Short mmCIF file of C-alpha atoms in Angstrom, two decimals:
data_model
loop_
_atom_site.label_atom_id
_atom_site.label_comp_id
_atom_site.label_asym_id
_atom_site.label_seq_id
_atom_site.Cartn_x
_atom_site.Cartn_y
_atom_site.Cartn_z
CA MET A 1 0.00 0.00 0.00
CA ALA A 2 1.22 3.51 -0.81
CA THR A 3 2.71 5.09 2.30
CA GLU A 4 5.31 7.48 0.82
CA GLN A 5 3.12 10.60 0.62
CA ARG A 6 1.51 10.19 4.05
CA PRO A 7 3.31 11.12 7.25
CA PHE A 8 1.79 8.27 9.33
CA HIS A 9 1.47 4.57 8.51
CA LEU A 10 -1.00 4.11 11.38
CA VAL A 11 -3.30 6.54 13.21
CA VAL A 12 -5.16 5.39 16.35
CA PHE A 13 -8.44 7.34 16.37
CA GLY A 14 -10.09 7.48 19.80
CA ALA A 15 -6.79 6.75 21.54
CA SER A 16 -7.99 8.34 24.79
CA GLY A 17 -10.99 5.99 25.10
CA PHE A 18 -10.90 2.89 27.31
CA THR A 19 -9.96 0.46 24.51
CA GLY A 20 -8.00 3.12 22.59
CA GLN A 21 -5.45 3.31 25.43
CA PHE A 22 -4.68 -0.43 25.05
CA VAL A 23 -4.50 -0.18 21.24
CA THR A 24 -2.06 2.74 21.61
CA GLU A 25 0.17 0.62 23.87
CA GLU A 26 0.07 -2.26 21.37
CA VAL A 27 1.11 -0.01 18.46
CA ALA A 28 3.98 1.27 20.64
CA ARG A 29 5.11 -2.35 21.19
CA GLU A 30 4.88 -3.07 17.46
CA GLN A 31 6.99 0.04 16.73
CA VAL A 32 9.99 -1.51 18.51
CA ASP A 33 9.40 -5.15 17.52
CA PRO A 34 12.90 -6.63 16.92
CA GLU A 35 11.67 -8.27 13.70
CA ARG A 36 10.70 -4.93 12.15
CA SER A 37 12.87 -4.02 9.19
CA SER A 38 11.53 -0.49 8.66
CA ARG A 39 10.29 2.54 10.59
CA LEU A 40 6.67 2.72 11.74
CA PRO A 41 5.65 6.38 11.89
CA TRP A 42 2.32 6.67 13.73
CA ALA A 43 -0.01 9.07 15.50
CA VAL A 44 -2.86 9.20 17.99
CA ALA A 45 -6.02 11.16 17.22
CA GLY A 46 -8.95 12.53 19.20
CA ARG A 47 -10.67 15.67 20.51
CA SER A 48 -8.37 16.65 23.38
CA ARG A 49 -4.61 17.21 23.08
CA GLU A 50 -4.24 16.96 26.88
CA LYS A 51 -6.00 13.57 27.04
CA LEU A 52 -3.96 12.21 24.10
CA GLN A 53 -0.76 13.45 25.78
CA ARG A 54 -1.79 11.64 29.00
CA VAL A 55 -2.42 8.41 27.05
CA LEU A 56 1.11 8.58 25.60
CA GLU A 57 2.62 9.37 29.01
CA LYS A 58 0.78 6.41 30.57
CA ALA A 59 1.98 4.11 27.75
CA ALA A 60 5.54 5.44 28.10
CA LEU A 61 5.51 4.64 31.83
CA LYS A 62 3.98 1.19 31.37
CA LEU A 63 6.41 0.18 28.59
CA GLY A 64 9.50 1.83 30.11
CA ARG A 65 9.92 4.11 27.08
CA PRO A 66 10.45 7.67 28.41
CA THR A 67 10.86 9.15 24.90
CA LEU A 68 7.63 7.67 23.52
CA SER A 69 5.62 10.94 23.62
CA SER A 70 8.14 12.67 21.35
CA GLU A 71 8.05 9.79 18.82
CA VAL A 72 4.29 9.85 18.19
CA GLY A 73 2.25 12.40 16.25
CA ILE A 74 -0.90 13.97 17.73
CA ILE A 75 -3.88 14.82 15.49
CA ILE A 76 -6.82 16.81 16.87
CA CYS A 77 -10.12 15.81 15.28
CA ASP A 78 -13.75 15.36 16.27
CA ILE A 79 -16.40 12.96 14.99
CA ALA A 80 -18.80 15.95 14.75
CA ASN A 81 -16.40 17.86 12.47
CA PRO A 82 -16.11 16.15 9.03
CA ALA A 83 -13.32 18.52 7.89
CA SER A 84 -11.16 17.41 10.84
CA LEU A 85 -11.78 13.73 9.98
CA ASP A 86 -10.72 14.48 6.38
CA GLU A 87 -7.49 16.03 7.66
CA MET A 88 -6.79 12.96 9.81
CA ALA A 89 -7.49 10.53 6.92
CA LYS A 90 -5.20 12.50 4.55
CA GLN A 91 -2.28 11.90 6.93
CA ALA A 92 -2.85 8.15 7.46
CA THR A 93 -2.24 5.01 5.44
CA VAL A 94 -4.41 3.01 7.88
CA VAL A 95 -6.79 4.45 10.50
CA LEU A 96 -7.45 2.23 13.54
CA ASN A 97 -10.91 3.37 14.63
CA CYS A 98 -11.60 2.77 18.33
CA VAL A 99 -14.63 5.09 18.68
CA GLY A 100 -17.90 3.25 19.38
CA PRO A 101 -20.75 2.48 19.52
CA TYR A 102 -20.07 2.34 15.79
CA ARG A 103 -23.76 2.61 14.84
CA PHE A 104 -23.54 6.24 16.05
CA TYR A 105 -19.92 7.18 15.35
CA GLY A 106 -18.51 4.75 12.77
CA GLU A 107 -19.85 5.95 9.42
CA PRO A 108 -18.28 9.46 9.34
CA VAL A 109 -14.82 7.89 9.83
CA ILE A 110 -15.37 5.36 7.01
CA LYS A 111 -16.64 8.13 4.73
CA ALA A 112 -13.61 10.35 5.45
CA CYS A 113 -11.19 7.45 4.91
CA ILE A 114 -12.69 6.47 1.55
CA GLU A 115 -12.85 10.06 0.28
CA ASN A 116 -9.24 10.71 1.29
CA GLY A 117 -7.66 7.40 0.27
CA ALA A 118 -6.94 5.87 3.70
CA SER A 119 -7.76 2.30 4.69
CA CYS A 120 -9.68 1.78 7.94
CA ILE A 121 -9.91 -1.00 10.51
CA ASP A 122 -12.42 -1.12 13.37
CA ILE A 123 -13.30 -3.49 16.20
CA SER A 124 -17.08 -3.32 15.90
CA GLY A 125 -19.18 -6.23 17.11
CA GLU A 126 -22.37 -4.70 15.68
CA PRO A 127 -23.80 -6.73 12.75
CA GLN A 128 -26.21 -4.01 11.64
CA PHE A 129 -23.43 -1.40 11.32
CA LEU A 130 -21.03 -3.86 9.64
CA GLU A 131 -23.56 -5.10 7.08
CA LEU A 132 -24.88 -1.60 6.31
CA MET A 133 -21.36 -0.28 5.69
CA GLN A 134 -20.66 -3.11 3.25
CA LEU A 135 -23.89 -2.38 1.39
CA LYS A 136 -23.30 1.39 1.23
CA TYR A 137 -19.56 1.68 0.71
CA HIS A 138 -18.09 -1.48 -0.86
CA GLU A 139 -18.07 -0.13 -4.41
CA LYS A 140 -16.87 3.35 -3.37
CA ALA A 141 -13.97 1.81 -1.41
CA ALA A 142 -13.11 -0.47 -4.36
CA ASP A 143 -13.07 2.54 -6.70
CA LYS A 144 -10.56 4.25 -4.39
CA GLY A 145 -8.51 1.08 -3.84
CA VAL A 146 -8.83 1.30 -0.04
CA TYR A 147 -9.70 -1.46 2.42
CA ILE A 148 -12.41 -1.01 5.06
CA ILE A 149 -12.26 -3.99 7.44
CA GLY A 150 -14.69 -4.22 10.35
CA SER A 151 -14.83 -6.56 13.36
CA SER A 152 -11.02 -6.86 13.56
CA GLY A 153 -10.82 -7.38 17.32
CA PHE A 154 -11.83 -10.32 19.51
CA ASP A 155 -15.08 -9.96 17.64
CA SER A 156 -14.38 -11.53 15.18
CA ILE A 157 -10.82 -12.39 14.11
CA PRO A 158 -10.44 -15.55 16.26
CA ALA A 159 -13.77 -16.99 15.02
CA ASP A 160 -13.49 -15.90 11.38
CA LEU A 161 -9.87 -16.93 10.86
CA GLY A 162 -10.38 -19.94 13.13
CA VAL A 163 -12.92 -21.37 10.65
CA ILE A 164 -10.52 -20.70 7.76
CA TYR A 165 -7.65 -22.32 9.71
CA THR A 166 -9.84 -25.37 10.43
CA ARG A 167 -10.74 -25.65 6.73
CA ASN A 168 -7.06 -25.37 5.71
CA LYS A 169 -6.04 -28.09 8.18
CA MET A 170 -8.71 -30.61 7.14
CA ASN A 171 -7.56 -33.16 4.58
CA GLY A 172 -10.79 -32.97 2.58
CA THR A 173 -13.88 -30.72 2.44
CA LEU A 174 -14.99 -28.97 5.64
CA THR A 175 -18.79 -28.54 5.61
CA ALA A 176 -19.80 -27.45 9.13
CA VAL A 177 -18.20 -26.00 12.27
CA GLU A 178 -19.43 -25.33 15.81
CA SER A 179 -17.28 -23.09 18.00
CA PHE A 180 -17.32 -22.91 21.80
CA LEU A 181 -15.85 -19.92 23.59
CA THR A 182 -14.52 -20.40 27.12
CA ILE A 183 -13.43 -17.34 29.10
CA HIS A 184 -10.98 -18.05 31.95
CA SER A 185 -10.73 -15.58 34.85
CA GLY A 186 -8.37 -15.20 37.79
CA PRO A 187 -9.18 -15.01 41.52
CA GLU A 188 -10.63 -11.49 41.16
CA GLY A 189 -13.16 -12.57 38.55
CA LEU A 190 -14.20 -10.96 35.28
CA SER A 191 -15.16 -7.44 34.37
CA ILE A 192 -15.84 -5.82 31.00
CA HIS A 193 -16.08 -2.11 30.22
CA ASP A 194 -19.67 -1.09 29.42
CA GLY A 195 -18.93 -0.13 25.76
CA PRO A 196 -19.86 -3.59 24.34
CA TRP A 197 -22.86 -3.67 26.72
CA LYS A 198 -24.20 -0.43 25.18
CA SER A 199 -23.63 -1.78 21.65
CA ALA A 200 -25.62 -4.91 22.56
CA ILE A 201 -28.49 -2.83 24.00
CA TYR A 202 -28.79 -0.70 20.87
CA GLY A 203 -28.40 -3.77 18.63
CA PHE A 204 -31.10 -5.88 20.33
CA GLY A 205 -33.37 -2.83 20.57
CA ASP A 206 -33.15 -2.36 16.79
CA GLN A 207 -33.31 -5.94 15.50
CA SER A 208 -36.26 -5.23 13.20
CA ASN A 209 -34.08 -2.85 11.14
CA LEU A 210 -31.36 -5.51 10.82
CA ARG A 211 -33.98 -7.89 9.39
CA LYS A 212 -35.17 -5.19 6.96
CA LEU A 213 -31.56 -4.51 5.90
CA ARG A 214 -30.96 -8.20 5.18
CA ASN A 215 -34.23 -8.51 3.24
CA ALA A 216 -33.39 -5.40 1.20
CA SER A 217 -29.94 -6.71 0.22
CA ASN A 218 -31.61 -9.53 -1.83
CA LEU A 219 -28.67 -11.93 -1.54
CA LYS A 220 -28.95 -15.36 -3.14
CA PRO A 221 -28.70 -18.18 -0.59
CA VAL A 222 -25.27 -19.83 -0.33
CA PRO A 223 -25.56 -23.57 -1.12
CA LEU A 224 -25.57 -26.09 1.73
CA ILE A 225 -22.82 -28.69 1.40
CA GLY A 226 -23.49 -31.89 3.35
CA PRO A 227 -26.27 -32.22 5.96
CA LYS A 228 -27.69 -29.04 7.49
CA LEU A 229 -26.02 -28.09 10.78
CA LYS A 230 -28.61 -28.55 13.54
CA ARG A 231 -29.09 -25.74 16.02
CA ARG A 232 -28.56 -26.67 19.65
CA TRP A 233 -31.07 -25.84 22.36
CA PRO A 234 -30.70 -22.40 24.04
CA ILE A 235 -29.03 -24.30 26.90
CA SER A 236 -27.20 -27.46 25.86
CA TYR A 237 -24.55 -29.76 27.32
CA CYS A 238 -21.30 -30.12 25.38
CA ARG A 239 -19.92 -33.62 26.07
CA GLU A 240 -16.45 -32.87 24.72
CA LEU A 241 -16.00 -29.82 26.96
CA LYS A 242 -17.96 -31.29 29.91
CA GLY A 243 -20.06 -28.18 30.47
CA TYR A 244 -23.19 -26.27 29.51
CA SER A 245 -23.28 -23.77 26.68
CA ILE A 246 -25.57 -21.05 25.33
CA PRO A 247 -25.58 -19.40 21.88
CA PHE A 248 -22.89 -16.73 21.50
CA MET A 249 -24.74 -13.42 21.02
CA GLY A 250 -21.87 -11.46 19.43
CA SER A 251 -21.22 -10.74 15.76
CA ASP A 252 -19.22 -13.92 15.01
CA VAL A 253 -21.99 -15.79 13.15
CA SER A 254 -22.84 -12.76 10.99
CA VAL A 255 -19.16 -12.15 10.17
CA VAL A 256 -18.30 -15.79 9.40
CA LYS A 257 -21.37 -16.13 7.14
CA ARG A 258 -20.35 -13.01 5.19
CA THR A 259 -16.81 -14.39 4.82
CA GLN A 260 -18.05 -17.76 3.61
CA ARG A 261 -20.30 -16.02 1.07
CA TYR A 262 -17.33 -13.97 -0.21
CA LEU A 263 -15.03 -17.02 -0.48
CA TYR A 264 -17.74 -18.98 -2.33
CA GLU A 265 -18.78 -16.19 -4.73
CA ASN A 266 -15.33 -14.75 -5.46
CA LEU A 267 -12.86 -17.62 -4.98
CA GLU A 268 -15.20 -20.57 -5.68
CA GLU A 269 -14.36 -22.15 -2.30
CA SER A 270 -16.78 -24.61 -0.71
CA PRO A 271 -18.90 -22.73 1.89
CA VAL A 272 -18.83 -23.81 5.55
CA GLN A 273 -21.90 -23.76 7.83
CA TYR A 274 -21.22 -22.21 11.23
CA ALA A 275 -22.75 -21.90 14.71
CA ALA A 276 -21.21 -20.20 17.76
CA TYR A 277 -21.66 -20.96 21.45
CA VAL A 278 -20.17 -19.85 24.75
CA THR A 279 -19.56 -22.27 27.63
CA VAL A 280 -21.08 -21.25 30.95
CA GLY A 281 -19.81 -23.96 33.31
CA GLY A 282 -22.15 -25.62 35.79
CA ILE A 283 -25.85 -25.37 36.52
CA THR A 284 -25.46 -22.39 38.95
CA SER A 285 -23.95 -20.26 36.18
CA VAL A 286 -26.73 -21.37 33.82
CA ILE A 287 -29.43 -20.16 36.26
CA LYS A 288 -27.64 -16.84 36.86
CA LEU A 289 -27.28 -16.23 33.12
CA MET A 290 -30.90 -17.20 32.45
CA PHE A 291 -32.09 -14.50 34.86
CA ALA A 292 -29.66 -11.92 33.43
CA GLY A 293 -30.80 -12.81 29.88
CA LEU A 294 -34.51 -12.58 30.74
CA PHE A 295 -33.98 -9.19 32.44
CA PHE A 296 -32.02 -7.95 29.43
CA LEU A 297 -34.50 -9.15 26.78
CA PHE A 298 -37.44 -7.66 28.71
CA PHE A 299 -35.90 -4.23 29.40
CA VAL A 300 -34.28 -3.81 25.96
CA ARG A 301 -37.73 -3.68 24.30
CA PHE A 302 -38.65 -0.29 25.86
CA GLY A 303 -36.99 3.13 25.72
CA ILE A 304 -37.01 3.54 29.51
CA GLY A 305 -35.76 -0.05 29.91
CA ARG A 306 -32.79 0.67 27.63
CA GLN A 307 -31.99 3.78 29.65
CA LEU A 308 -31.95 1.72 32.87
CA LEU A 309 -29.74 -0.95 31.29
CA ILE A 310 -27.28 1.75 30.16
CA LYS A 311 -27.32 3.56 33.52
CA PHE A 312 -26.83 0.47 35.71
CA PRO A 313 -24.74 -2.05 33.69
CA TRP A 314 -23.20 -3.66 36.78
CA PHE A 315 -26.61 -4.43 38.34
CA PHE A 316 -28.34 -5.76 35.20
CA SER A 317 -25.38 -7.85 34.00
CA PHE A 318 -24.84 -9.47 37.44
CA GLY A 319 -21.47 -7.73 37.76
CA TYR A 320 -19.99 -8.70 34.36
CA PHE A 321 -20.10 -5.17 32.85
CA SER A 322 -19.16 -1.91 34.59
CA LYS A 323 -18.48 1.73 33.76
CA GLN A 324 -14.94 1.36 35.23
CA GLY A 325 -13.98 -1.75 33.26
CA PRO A 326 -11.53 -4.39 34.52
CA THR A 327 -8.54 -3.73 36.76
CA GLN A 328 -5.05 -4.50 35.47
CA LYS A 329 -4.98 -7.56 37.81
CA GLN A 330 -8.20 -8.91 36.27
CA ILE A 331 -6.80 -8.34 32.75
CA ASP A 332 -3.49 -10.05 33.55
CA ALA A 333 -5.22 -13.14 35.00
CA ALA A 334 -7.79 -13.63 32.20
CA SER A 335 -7.54 -15.61 28.96
CA PHE A 336 -9.77 -17.28 26.37
CA THR A 337 -10.02 -20.57 24.49
CA LEU A 338 -12.11 -20.88 21.33
CA THR A 339 -12.62 -24.55 20.40
CA PHE A 340 -13.84 -25.54 16.92
CA PHE A 341 -15.50 -28.88 16.16
CA GLY A 342 -15.63 -29.41 12.39
CA GLN A 343 -16.97 -32.18 10.18
CA GLY A 344 -16.64 -32.90 6.48
CA TYR A 345 -15.71 -35.35 3.73
CA SER A 346 -12.42 -36.97 2.82
CA GLN A 347 -10.99 -36.22 -0.62
CA GLY A 348 -12.89 -37.88 -3.44
CA LEU A 349 -15.98 -38.71 -1.36
CA GLY A 350 -19.18 -37.19 -2.80
CA THR A 351 -21.02 -34.75 -0.52
CA ASP A 352 -24.51 -35.37 -1.94
CA LYS A 353 -25.62 -38.74 -0.54
CA ASN A 354 -22.85 -39.77 1.86
CA LYS A 355 -22.58 -38.91 5.54
CA PRO A 356 -19.62 -36.74 6.66
CA ASN A 357 -16.70 -39.09 7.44
CA ILE A 358 -14.03 -36.75 8.89
CA LYS A 359 -13.99 -34.83 12.16
CA ILE A 360 -11.48 -32.19 13.22
CA CYS A 361 -10.99 -30.21 16.42
CA THR A 362 -8.92 -27.01 16.45
CA GLN A 363 -8.36 -24.24 18.97
CA VAL A 364 -7.52 -20.57 19.13
CA LYS A 365 -6.08 -19.60 22.52
CA GLY A 366 -5.10 -16.18 23.70
CA PRO A 367 -4.73 -13.66 26.52
CA GLU A 368 -7.60 -11.57 27.96
CA ALA A 369 -10.09 -11.03 25.14
CA GLY A 370 -11.21 -7.40 25.28
CA TYR A 371 -8.10 -5.35 26.07
CA VAL A 372 -5.14 -7.62 25.23
CA ALA A 373 -6.27 -9.94 22.40
CA THR A 374 -8.37 -7.24 20.70
CA PRO A 375 -5.49 -4.71 20.39
CA ILE A 376 -3.14 -7.50 19.20
CA ALA A 377 -5.65 -8.63 16.55
CA MET A 378 -6.36 -5.06 15.41
CA VAL A 379 -2.70 -4.02 15.17
CA GLN A 380 -1.63 -7.23 13.40
CA ALA A 381 -4.52 -6.78 10.93
CA ALA A 382 -3.14 -3.28 10.25
CA MET A 383 0.42 -4.60 9.82
CA THR A 384 -0.94 -7.20 7.37
CA LEU A 385 -2.59 -4.41 5.35
CA LEU A 386 0.72 -2.53 5.28
CA ASN A 387 2.98 -5.48 4.48
CA ASP A 388 1.00 -8.20 2.65
CA ALA A 389 -0.58 -6.03 -0.06
CA SER A 390 -0.05 -8.59 -2.84
CA ASP A 391 -2.07 -11.21 -0.89
CA LEU A 392 -5.12 -8.98 -0.27
CA PRO A 393 -8.20 -8.98 -2.54
CA LYS A 394 -7.05 -7.25 -5.74
CA ALA A 395 -9.37 -4.22 -5.54
CA GLY A 396 -10.21 -2.47 -2.30
CA GLY A 397 -13.66 -2.62 -0.72
CA VAL A 398 -15.49 -3.29 2.54
CA PHE A 399 -14.51 -6.72 3.85
CA THR A 400 -14.75 -9.07 6.81
CA PRO A 401 -11.35 -10.10 8.27
CA GLY A 402 -11.64 -13.58 6.70
CA ALA A 403 -12.45 -12.16 3.26
CA ALA A 404 -9.56 -9.68 3.40
CA PHE A 405 -6.93 -11.84 5.09
CA SER A 406 -7.62 -15.47 4.08
CA LYS A 407 -4.55 -15.56 1.76
CA THR A 408 -2.23 -13.45 3.96
CA LYS A 409 0.16 -14.30 6.82
CA LEU A 410 -2.14 -12.85 9.52
CA ILE A 411 -2.50 -16.21 11.34
CA ASP A 412 1.33 -16.50 11.49
CA ARG A 413 1.55 -12.95 12.85
CA LEU A 414 -1.07 -13.70 15.53
CA ASN A 415 0.73 -16.92 16.53
CA LYS A 416 3.91 -14.89 17.15
CA HIS A 417 2.00 -12.38 19.28
CA GLY A 418 0.29 -14.79 21.68
CA ILE A 419 -2.98 -15.64 19.86
CA GLU A 420 -2.24 -19.27 19.02
CA PHE A 421 -3.97 -21.46 16.43
CA SER A 422 -3.54 -25.23 16.77
CA VAL A 423 -5.03 -28.60 15.71
CA ILE A 424 -6.19 -30.67 18.70
CA SER A 425 -7.34 -33.78 16.85
CA SER A 426 -8.31 -34.98 13.39
CA SER A 427 -9.90 -38.31 12.55
CA GLU A 428 -11.77 -40.27 9.90
CA VAL A 429 -15.01 -41.55 11.35
#
């Protein structure tokens, strides 16, 4: 990608937000990676110079890099001021957009990036925003030769690339995958900043518009290869993992389906069916989550209910979400495992009348999901855009991570940075 005329390879927009601080620290680590063969000029961007300065000072202290502040550019811009977003985009090769909820604040950044020839990566877990942006801007981005890649954090790089990894490791045709997310916490438990909680409230409160958007897009159905993947019950027991699971309510299924459509329509690859679940441990956790889910689904239907959910996240989420977010101790002690169970057909076996005769189990493991794995995934996606240009889709456009990165070295990059992909078992049935 052309970087010569632009002063900054990367710009972290929203660096002074809760997640933006962690993304800033991750870019600072990447800047001094011993394997880097070239400079990485970068900047932070946001409304307040003082706050951005504090973010850099905090990162400098944490990383033991006293000169960091003087090595990083500062760009003042505001989501409400399109001219300032244009100025930011003109200076960047890739913008890392950390300002959410994206349904309210994401589109102006994408628009500015496309109009000014910058690529853009975000970490949205909001299917309605992601799908609408693809519908509205794919052709405009392709005309400009820029890449707009959503959901490049924990939602949904591990799931999307995990399915592609599983397909690449199967000696035959992969037809269906179920994934199970397990979150591990330390002695002080789990906590998540309330940003994703707000996104979920607005998303569930506006589901009818997502249905309308999907109906309006008039997409042909992707063919089913092999038997149809059966949906599990809302609460089901997973024998292999010896625990209960519930459907994963994030954007993973939407993102993986869009990737599989792209790979089928553009690269003639066999599409994979996909379902996502999250493990919830024993029966006590199941009961607790059932109550939290019923509260959430009842309150989210009404304007006043949504206001209460937003005002008191800690109460309504049984302590999982808070306005303060996790402590550093909670972050350091947490990790995730995403386990994929795939089935398919060995080479040469017809998929029409035969039963699947191969099973495969793979895993993606990593550090704490929201504020360690997400910045790693986002920054390595950006480095892939900068360095693996010949392996990206030929024209630009609006892509899922799997569609953009399926032929690149992103999985290798993630493996080196602590998000590890591995095969657990593979067998002919």
